[in-house]
Amino acid sequence: MLARSGLRTARAFGSARTSATRNATRNASTQSEGAASWKNTATLSASTALAIGSCTFYYFQFGRSVHAMTPAEEGLHATAYPWEHEKFFKTFDHAALRRGFQVYREVCASCHSLQRIPWRALVGTMMTVDEAKALAEENEYDTEPNDEGEIEKRPGKLSDYIPSPYKNDEAGRAANNGALPPDLSLITKARHGGCNYIFSLLTGYPEEPPAGAVVQSGLNFNPYFPGTGIAMARVLYDGLVEYEDGTPATTSQMAKDVVEFLNWSAEPEMDERKRMGWKVMAIGSVLFAMSVWVKRYKWSTIKTRHLQYNPPVAPGKMNPRQSRR
Amino acid sequence: MSVPTRLSTAISRQAARQTLPAVRAAPLGVQQQKRTRADASTSHAEFNSPFTRGTSGKKDTTVIPSFKKYRSGSETNNKVFQYFMVGAFGGLSALGAKNTVQDFLVNMSASADVLAQAKVEVDLASIPEGKNVIIKWRGKPVFIRHRTADEIKEADETKWESLRDPQADSERVKKPEWLIMLGVCTHLGCVPIGEAGDFGGWFCPCHGSHYDISGRIRKGPAPLNLEVPEYDFPEDTSLVIG
Amino acid sequence: MSGVLGGIYNTVIRSNGVFLSAIFVGAFATNLAFDTGSNALWDSINRGRQWKDIKHRYMESEDEE
């Protein structure tokens, strides 16, 4: 009874107090309302402060995420563009893929490899069999060892993978001042920001680095690149390639096409995945709704059942319950 | 159980003065009933209690109201609807299960890069008459022999019925000029040497099996003729193996 | 109404075997219909974007060469 009244007083003091102090008040009031009260309060306040303080210390020491670079050095955050092919119900625009591959082949391929894409993957997505075959045959590949153990050269086949511009990574480094041009097969998945980042990077080269920016020799300034110094120079200029379908080859058009192509090379299964996905969602939601209905139907008799137990009345004895009533 | 609840709600609905909780197919009959009564007693104005008979305003719980609104039209309707729902649920589940299993099985079959290498195309125009060509197909050598007319004649006229593995030459070739076989000796898997042996065909250097110009075993330990792979001539001058 | 439903009940549902086979036949039909319908819808949403929509351009130019 006393405790309850203490609680009431504590509540009356206001909601700003912590429950710890509220407890303290209650405890205090259960004892004589005198000397012990402030000691309890002090102890609890001190221990609360200690707990909060140690948590804070621990968070500041170990809990915060660690940044190796300052936000400026991380690079400018890429703008979010409304990519049509990233929508839930949209496939890649395959005409854009075809243009994008043309840009890759004529521009990017001189430095960047695309090792994970075989020629056959182009068939049925952006090229006819004959076009892809003709492209594959322009390249030479090693044969398997012949009778004498010699390795010869043969023209490429559809089952071959798109060749790299360099024999190996070391050759790539040597040709580019030590900076290896990354393989582009999975680049949209491998870079934070994906399509947006690559588009921003390709189109984000300023005419001149801004005043005060330090650009090392051999590097180029790009605000979107982490560290802002990128070995790749601006490559896309208006009219650099000539599209066969007559699309004006502006810088941003080329960048958009090649980004979509690179997104395809990272996720060639996207079209099929989306199509399958929404079918599964459609069937699945209908199935879920029906399962709810069937469950309610099957359980309705059980849920609406009333079990009643009337204990037999022993002869000569009154039911205690009845007697109580 | 929930009869009184339903009852009261139904009637109060009829009275078009609805402040009562809607009926749920809930098992909380007793509680709801209590609530209903409480509502009925506390609400003001002209509330006609569902338990009131006539104009007296006196509660009379013996009145049994009409449940017609909640009674189904016909038993058949209900049964057909219920069976339809359960059946459609089962059918859709079967559909989903079938597609899941199918997708997993498809996933386990040969991948696209394996399929792409399963076929080899050979240009026949570059093989002159009377020449052997060996190509690699699925890791095994394949002999392609452009046979001369004499060789075709010889292969045809051999009395094949008495051979160890009797097979006519016509069974082993699609076009008589082109003999295509796996270059693996049927004895222990060596690669036979072309244009050698006692029968003008192939000779296995490992254990001395002799094959004739149709690739049939004639002498030596090998039990069977050289195997013929699946192949096709999509055009006159090209050959697809596999 | 009840007559039709009663007929359905007596022919399809009453015998378990017939009901089960009706379910599976129905599932098969639904599969076909749903696939056809959803693919058509998908193609109409993505009209002009997929390879099969733009293929003819390049196939024709092949023939001319």
PDB file of C-alpha atoms in Angstrom, chain A residues 6 12 14 26 28 43 63-64 67 70-71 76 92 104 117 140 142 149 152 159 161 164 174-175 182 228 233 242 267:
ATOM      1  CA  GLY A   6       5.010   6.215  -3.392  1.00  0.00           C
ATOM      2  CA  ALA A  12       2.974  13.195  -9.828  1.00  0.00           C
ATOM      3  CA  GLY A  14       6.293  14.416 -13.724  1.00  0.00           C
ATOM      4  CA  ARG A  26       9.266   4.352  -4.414  1.00  0.00           C
ATOM      5  CA  ALA A  28      12.713   5.541  -0.543  1.00  0.00           C
ATOM      6  CA  THR A  43      23.541   5.763  -6.092  1.00  0.00           C
ATOM      7  CA  GLY A  63      30.845   1.715 -32.777  1.00  0.00           C
ATOM      8  CA  ARG A  64      31.233   4.410 -35.377  1.00  0.00           C
ATOM      9  CA  HIS A  67      36.145   6.302 -43.081  1.00  0.00           C
ATOM     10  CA  THR A  70      37.134  12.418 -46.117  1.00  0.00           C
ATOM     11  CA  PRO A  71      33.779  12.884 -47.853  1.00  0.00           C
ATOM     12  CA  LEU A  76      30.962  13.363 -55.542  1.00  0.00           C
ATOM     13  CA  PHE A  92      16.651  -3.707 -71.299  1.00  0.00           C
ATOM     14  CA  TYR A 104      32.282  -0.477 -76.066  1.00  0.00           C
ATOM     15  CA  ILE A 117      31.023 -12.238 -72.092  1.00  0.00           C
ATOM     16  CA  GLU A 140      42.510 -14.997 -83.182  1.00  0.00           C
ATOM     17  CA  ASP A 142      44.946 -20.261 -79.382  1.00  0.00           C
ATOM     18  CA  GLY A 149      52.558 -29.981 -79.107  1.00  0.00           C
ATOM     19  CA  GLU A 152      48.549 -22.490 -83.265  1.00  0.00           C
ATOM     20  CA  SER A 159      31.779 -20.129 -77.960  1.00  0.00           C
ATOM     21  CA  TYR A 161      34.962 -15.107 -74.984  1.00  0.00           C
ATOM     22  CA  SER A 164      41.131  -8.708 -73.715  1.00  0.00           C
ATOM     23  CA  ALA A 174      52.622  -1.428 -68.070  1.00  0.00           C
ATOM     24  CA  ALA A 175      50.665   0.186 -70.886  1.00  0.00           C
ATOM     25  CA  PRO A 182      39.293  -2.753 -64.684  1.00  0.00           C
ATOM     26  CA  THR A 228      39.175  12.834 -57.890  1.00  0.00           C
ATOM     27  CA  ALA A 233      40.934  10.631 -69.538  1.00  0.00           C
ATOM     28  CA  GLU A 242      28.366   6.747 -85.802  1.00  0.00           C
ATOM     29  CA  GLU A 267      23.135  -9.017 -65.379  1.00  0.00           C
TER      30      GLU A 267
END
